[in-house]
mmCIF file of C-alpha atoms and ligand atoms in Angstrom:
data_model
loop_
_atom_site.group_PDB
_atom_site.id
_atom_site.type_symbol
_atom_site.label_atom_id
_atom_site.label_comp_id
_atom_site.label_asym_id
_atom_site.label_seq_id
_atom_site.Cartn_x
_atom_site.Cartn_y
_atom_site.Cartn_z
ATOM 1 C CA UNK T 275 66.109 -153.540 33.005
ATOM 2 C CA UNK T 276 62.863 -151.916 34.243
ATOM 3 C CA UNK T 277 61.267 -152.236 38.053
ATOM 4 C CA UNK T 278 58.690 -154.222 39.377
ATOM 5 C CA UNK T 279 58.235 -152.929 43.064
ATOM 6 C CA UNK T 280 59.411 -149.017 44.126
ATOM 7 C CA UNK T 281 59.243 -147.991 47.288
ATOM 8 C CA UNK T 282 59.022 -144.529 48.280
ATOM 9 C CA UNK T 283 60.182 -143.580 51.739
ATOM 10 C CA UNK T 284 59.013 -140.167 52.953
ATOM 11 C CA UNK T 285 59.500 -138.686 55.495
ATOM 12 C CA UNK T 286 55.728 -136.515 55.746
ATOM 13 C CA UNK T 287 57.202 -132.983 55.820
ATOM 14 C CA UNK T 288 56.666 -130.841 52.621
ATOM 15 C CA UNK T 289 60.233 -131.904 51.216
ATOM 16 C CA UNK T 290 58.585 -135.521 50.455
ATOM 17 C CA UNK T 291 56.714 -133.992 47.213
ATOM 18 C CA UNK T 292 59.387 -134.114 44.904
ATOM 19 C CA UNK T 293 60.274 -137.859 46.231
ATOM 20 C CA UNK T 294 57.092 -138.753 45.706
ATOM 21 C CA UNK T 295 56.544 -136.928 42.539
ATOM 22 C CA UNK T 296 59.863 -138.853 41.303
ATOM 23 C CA UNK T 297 59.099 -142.122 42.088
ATOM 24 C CA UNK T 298 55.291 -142.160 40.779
ATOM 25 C CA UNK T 299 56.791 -140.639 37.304
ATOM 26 C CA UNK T 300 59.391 -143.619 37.319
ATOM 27 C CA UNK T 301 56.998 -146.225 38.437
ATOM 28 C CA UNK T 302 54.508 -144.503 35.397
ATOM 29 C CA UNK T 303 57.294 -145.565 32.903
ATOM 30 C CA UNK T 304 58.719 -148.775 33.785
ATOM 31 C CA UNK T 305 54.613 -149.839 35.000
ATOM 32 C CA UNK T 306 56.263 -150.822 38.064
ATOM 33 C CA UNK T 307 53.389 -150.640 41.622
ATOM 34 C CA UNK T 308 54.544 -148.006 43.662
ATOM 35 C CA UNK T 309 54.325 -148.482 47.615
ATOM 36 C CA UNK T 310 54.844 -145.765 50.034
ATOM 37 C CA UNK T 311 56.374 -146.247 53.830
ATOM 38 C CA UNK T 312 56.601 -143.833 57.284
ATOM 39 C CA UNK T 313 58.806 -145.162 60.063
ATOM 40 C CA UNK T 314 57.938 -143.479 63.127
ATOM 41 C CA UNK T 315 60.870 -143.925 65.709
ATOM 42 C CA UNK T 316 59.269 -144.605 69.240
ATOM 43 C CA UNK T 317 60.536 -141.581 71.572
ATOM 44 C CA UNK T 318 62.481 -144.001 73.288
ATOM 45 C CA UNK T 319 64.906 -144.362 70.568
ATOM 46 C CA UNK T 320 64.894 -140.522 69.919
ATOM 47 C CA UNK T 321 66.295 -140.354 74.038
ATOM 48 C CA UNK T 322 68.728 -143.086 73.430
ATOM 49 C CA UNK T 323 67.259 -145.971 75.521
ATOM 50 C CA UNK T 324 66.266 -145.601 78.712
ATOM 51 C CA UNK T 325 63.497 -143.028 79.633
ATOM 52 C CA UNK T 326 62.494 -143.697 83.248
ATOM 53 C CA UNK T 327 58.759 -142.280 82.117
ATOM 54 C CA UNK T 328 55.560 -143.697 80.603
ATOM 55 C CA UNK T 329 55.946 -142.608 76.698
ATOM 56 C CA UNK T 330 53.003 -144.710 75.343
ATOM 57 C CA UNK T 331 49.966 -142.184 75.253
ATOM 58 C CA UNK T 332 52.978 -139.674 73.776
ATOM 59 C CA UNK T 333 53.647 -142.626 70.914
ATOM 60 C CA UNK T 334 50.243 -142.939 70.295
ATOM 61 C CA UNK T 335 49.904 -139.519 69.648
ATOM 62 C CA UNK T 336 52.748 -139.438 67.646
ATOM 63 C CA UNK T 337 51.404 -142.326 65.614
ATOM 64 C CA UNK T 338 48.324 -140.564 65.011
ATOM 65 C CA UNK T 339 49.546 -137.721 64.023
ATOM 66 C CA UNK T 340 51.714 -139.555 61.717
ATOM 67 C CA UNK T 341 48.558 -140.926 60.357
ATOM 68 C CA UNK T 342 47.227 -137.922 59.788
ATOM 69 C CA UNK T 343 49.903 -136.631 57.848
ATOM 70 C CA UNK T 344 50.319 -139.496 55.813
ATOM 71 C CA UNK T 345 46.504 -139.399 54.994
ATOM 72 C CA UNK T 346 47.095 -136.238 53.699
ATOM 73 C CA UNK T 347 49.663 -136.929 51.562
ATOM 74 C CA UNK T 348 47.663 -139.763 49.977
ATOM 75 C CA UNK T 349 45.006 -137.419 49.584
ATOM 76 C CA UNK T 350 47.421 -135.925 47.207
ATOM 77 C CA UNK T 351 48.661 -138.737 45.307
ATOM 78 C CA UNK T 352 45.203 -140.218 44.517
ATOM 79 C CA UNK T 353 47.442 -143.210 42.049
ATOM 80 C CA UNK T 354 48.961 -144.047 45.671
ATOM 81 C CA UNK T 355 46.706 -147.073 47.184
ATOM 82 C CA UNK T 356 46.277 -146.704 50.915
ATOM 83 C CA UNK T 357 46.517 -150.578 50.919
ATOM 84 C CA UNK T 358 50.350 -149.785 49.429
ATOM 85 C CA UNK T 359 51.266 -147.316 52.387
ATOM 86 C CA UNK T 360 53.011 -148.342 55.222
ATOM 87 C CA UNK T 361 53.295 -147.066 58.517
ATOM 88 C CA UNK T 362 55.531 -148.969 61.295
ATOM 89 C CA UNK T 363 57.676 -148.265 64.316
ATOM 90 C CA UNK T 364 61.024 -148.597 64.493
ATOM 91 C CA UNK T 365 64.282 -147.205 63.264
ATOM 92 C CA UNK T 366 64.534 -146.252 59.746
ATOM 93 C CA UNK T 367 67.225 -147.837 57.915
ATOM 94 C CA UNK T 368 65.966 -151.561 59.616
ATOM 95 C CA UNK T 369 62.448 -150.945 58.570
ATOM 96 C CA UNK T 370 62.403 -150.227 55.013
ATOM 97 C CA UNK T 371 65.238 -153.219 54.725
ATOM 98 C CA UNK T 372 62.817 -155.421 56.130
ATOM 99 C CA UNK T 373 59.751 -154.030 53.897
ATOM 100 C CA UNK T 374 61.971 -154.136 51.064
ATOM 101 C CA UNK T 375 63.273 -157.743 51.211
ATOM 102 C CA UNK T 376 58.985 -158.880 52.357
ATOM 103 C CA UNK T 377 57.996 -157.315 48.962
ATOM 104 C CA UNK T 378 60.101 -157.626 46.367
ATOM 105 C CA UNK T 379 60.736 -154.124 45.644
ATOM 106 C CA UNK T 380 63.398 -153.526 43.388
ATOM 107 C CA UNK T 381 64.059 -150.191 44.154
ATOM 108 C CA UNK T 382 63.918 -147.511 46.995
ATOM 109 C CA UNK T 383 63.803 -143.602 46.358
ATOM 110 C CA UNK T 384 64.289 -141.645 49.298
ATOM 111 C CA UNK T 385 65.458 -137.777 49.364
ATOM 112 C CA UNK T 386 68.546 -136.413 49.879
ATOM 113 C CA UNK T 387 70.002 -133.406 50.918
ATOM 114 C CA UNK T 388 73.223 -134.035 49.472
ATOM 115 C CA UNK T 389 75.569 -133.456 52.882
ATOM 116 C CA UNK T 390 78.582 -133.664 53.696
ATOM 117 C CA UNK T 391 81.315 -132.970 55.687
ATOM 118 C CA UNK T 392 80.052 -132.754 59.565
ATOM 119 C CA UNK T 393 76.479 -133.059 58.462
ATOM 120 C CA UNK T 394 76.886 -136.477 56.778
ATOM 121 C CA UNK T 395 79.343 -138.085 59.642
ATOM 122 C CA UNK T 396 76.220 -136.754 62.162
ATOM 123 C CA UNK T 397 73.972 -139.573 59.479
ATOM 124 C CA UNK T 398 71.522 -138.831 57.038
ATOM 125 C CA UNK T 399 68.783 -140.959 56.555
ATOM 126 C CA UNK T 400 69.271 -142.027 53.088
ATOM 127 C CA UNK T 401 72.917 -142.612 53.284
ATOM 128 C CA UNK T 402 71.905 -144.776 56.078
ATOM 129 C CA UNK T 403 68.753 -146.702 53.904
ATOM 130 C CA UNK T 404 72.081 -147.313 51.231
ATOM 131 C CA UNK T 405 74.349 -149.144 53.427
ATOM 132 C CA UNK T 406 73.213 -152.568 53.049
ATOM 133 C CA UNK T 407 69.988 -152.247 50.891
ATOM 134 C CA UNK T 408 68.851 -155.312 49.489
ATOM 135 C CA UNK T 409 67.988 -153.843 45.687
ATOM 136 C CA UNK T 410 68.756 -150.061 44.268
ATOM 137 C CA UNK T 411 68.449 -147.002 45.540
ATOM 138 C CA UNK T 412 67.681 -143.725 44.124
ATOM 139 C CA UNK T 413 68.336 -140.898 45.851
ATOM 140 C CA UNK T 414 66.824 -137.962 45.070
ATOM 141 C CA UNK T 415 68.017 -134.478 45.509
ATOM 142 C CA UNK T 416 66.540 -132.259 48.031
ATOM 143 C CA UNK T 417 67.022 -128.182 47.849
ATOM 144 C CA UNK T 418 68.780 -127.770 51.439
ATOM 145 C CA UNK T 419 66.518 -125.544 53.324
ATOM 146 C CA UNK T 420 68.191 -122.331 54.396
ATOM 147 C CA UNK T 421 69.856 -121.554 57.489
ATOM 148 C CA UNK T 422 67.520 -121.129 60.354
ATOM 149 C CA UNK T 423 64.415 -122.973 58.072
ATOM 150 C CA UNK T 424 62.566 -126.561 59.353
ATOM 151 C CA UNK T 425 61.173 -128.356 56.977
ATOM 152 C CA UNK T 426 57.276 -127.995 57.368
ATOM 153 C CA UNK T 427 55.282 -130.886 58.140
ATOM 154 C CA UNK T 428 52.413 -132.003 55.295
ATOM 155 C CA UNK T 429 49.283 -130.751 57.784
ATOM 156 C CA UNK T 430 50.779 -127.187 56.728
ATOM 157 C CA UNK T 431 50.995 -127.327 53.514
ATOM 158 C CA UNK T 432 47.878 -125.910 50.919
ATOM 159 C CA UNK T 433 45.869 -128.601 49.568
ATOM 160 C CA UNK T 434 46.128 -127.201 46.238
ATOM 161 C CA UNK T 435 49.742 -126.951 46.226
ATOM 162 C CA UNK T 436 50.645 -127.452 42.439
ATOM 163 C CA UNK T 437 52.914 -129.883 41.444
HETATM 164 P P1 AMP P 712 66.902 -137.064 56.282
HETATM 165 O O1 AMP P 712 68.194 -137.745 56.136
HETATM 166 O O2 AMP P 712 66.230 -137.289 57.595
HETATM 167 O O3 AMP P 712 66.956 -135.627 55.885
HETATM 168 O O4 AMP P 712 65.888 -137.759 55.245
HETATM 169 C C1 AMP P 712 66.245 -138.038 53.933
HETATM 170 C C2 AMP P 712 65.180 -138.934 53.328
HETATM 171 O O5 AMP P 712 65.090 -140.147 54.072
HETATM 172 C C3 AMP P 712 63.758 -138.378 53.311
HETATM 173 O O6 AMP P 712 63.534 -137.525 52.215
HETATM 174 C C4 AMP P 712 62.958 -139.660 53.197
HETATM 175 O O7 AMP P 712 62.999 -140.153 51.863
HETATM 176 C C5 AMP P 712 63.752 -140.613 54.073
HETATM 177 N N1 AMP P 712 63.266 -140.595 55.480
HETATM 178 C C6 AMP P 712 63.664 -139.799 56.498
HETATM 179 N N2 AMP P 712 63.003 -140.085 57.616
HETATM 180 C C7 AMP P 712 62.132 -141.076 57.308
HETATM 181 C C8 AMP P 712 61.152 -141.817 58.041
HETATM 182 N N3 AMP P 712 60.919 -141.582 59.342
HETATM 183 N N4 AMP P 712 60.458 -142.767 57.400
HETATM 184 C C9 AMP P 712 60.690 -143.035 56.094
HETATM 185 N N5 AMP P 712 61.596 -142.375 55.351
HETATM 186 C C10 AMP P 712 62.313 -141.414 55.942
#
């Protein structure tokens, strides 16, 4: 069986290369379209509910910079349409359900950092995208950054960074 519809869910630090690089070499072979999708999570969420403070010109921001980002990562994919990238609100796991089931995608790549133990009961977003997905999911495996390290977000990373 080959795919139809991938979708690639990064999350626009420098650890969504190999994701991306993945997905466009599996949607190469099987000639499925490959579509792209950000979730930003409105502050409010990140604060668990109930702020008692105006967050919108912060969330716009945030969306901005998101689009930004996500610009820049196209920049670097030039086989990625920008009509095939999504960016939306909301929480994660809900999100690229719901984008999933609209388009027909047949399969979702995400990364993974391969927790466990106290790291995975404290969630990880792909185990979370797996639990309940409408079609497959690959998950592909992310070098765990070491102690003390952030993953960088795309703005800082070269444009010429080789593949
Ligand atoms: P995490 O569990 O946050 O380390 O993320 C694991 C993977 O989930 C990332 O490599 C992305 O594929 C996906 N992911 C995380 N956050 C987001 C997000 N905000 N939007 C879309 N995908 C995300």
């Amino acid at each position: 069986m080959s795919y139809q519809q991938i979708l690639v869910a990064v999350d626009l630090t420098e650890e969504c290369d190999p994701v991306v690089n993945r997905a466009q070499a599996l949607a190469e072979s099987t000639g499925a379209r490959l579509s792209l999708v950000h979730i930003v999570e409105p502050m409010a969420m990140a604060f668990g509910g109930d702020v008692p403070m105006d967050l919108s010109q912060l969330q716009q921001q945030q969306y901005d910079q998101a689009m930004e980002r996500l610009e820049k990562l196209l920049a670097k994919f030039p086989t990625l349409s920008k009509d095939d990238a999504h960016l939306t609100y909301g929480q994660p796991r809900q999100e690229i359900h719901q984008l999933a089931k609209q388009k027909g995608i047949d399969l979702i790549v995400v990364g993974s950092h391969g927790r466990h133990g106290l790291k995975l009961l404290l969630g990880s977003t792909s185990n979370d995208v797996l639990h309940g997905a409408p079609c497959d999911v690959l998950a592909v495996r992310l070098k765990e950054p070491a102690a003390g390290d952030k993953a960088k977000p795309v703005d800082d990373i070269p444009d010429n960074t080789a593949f």
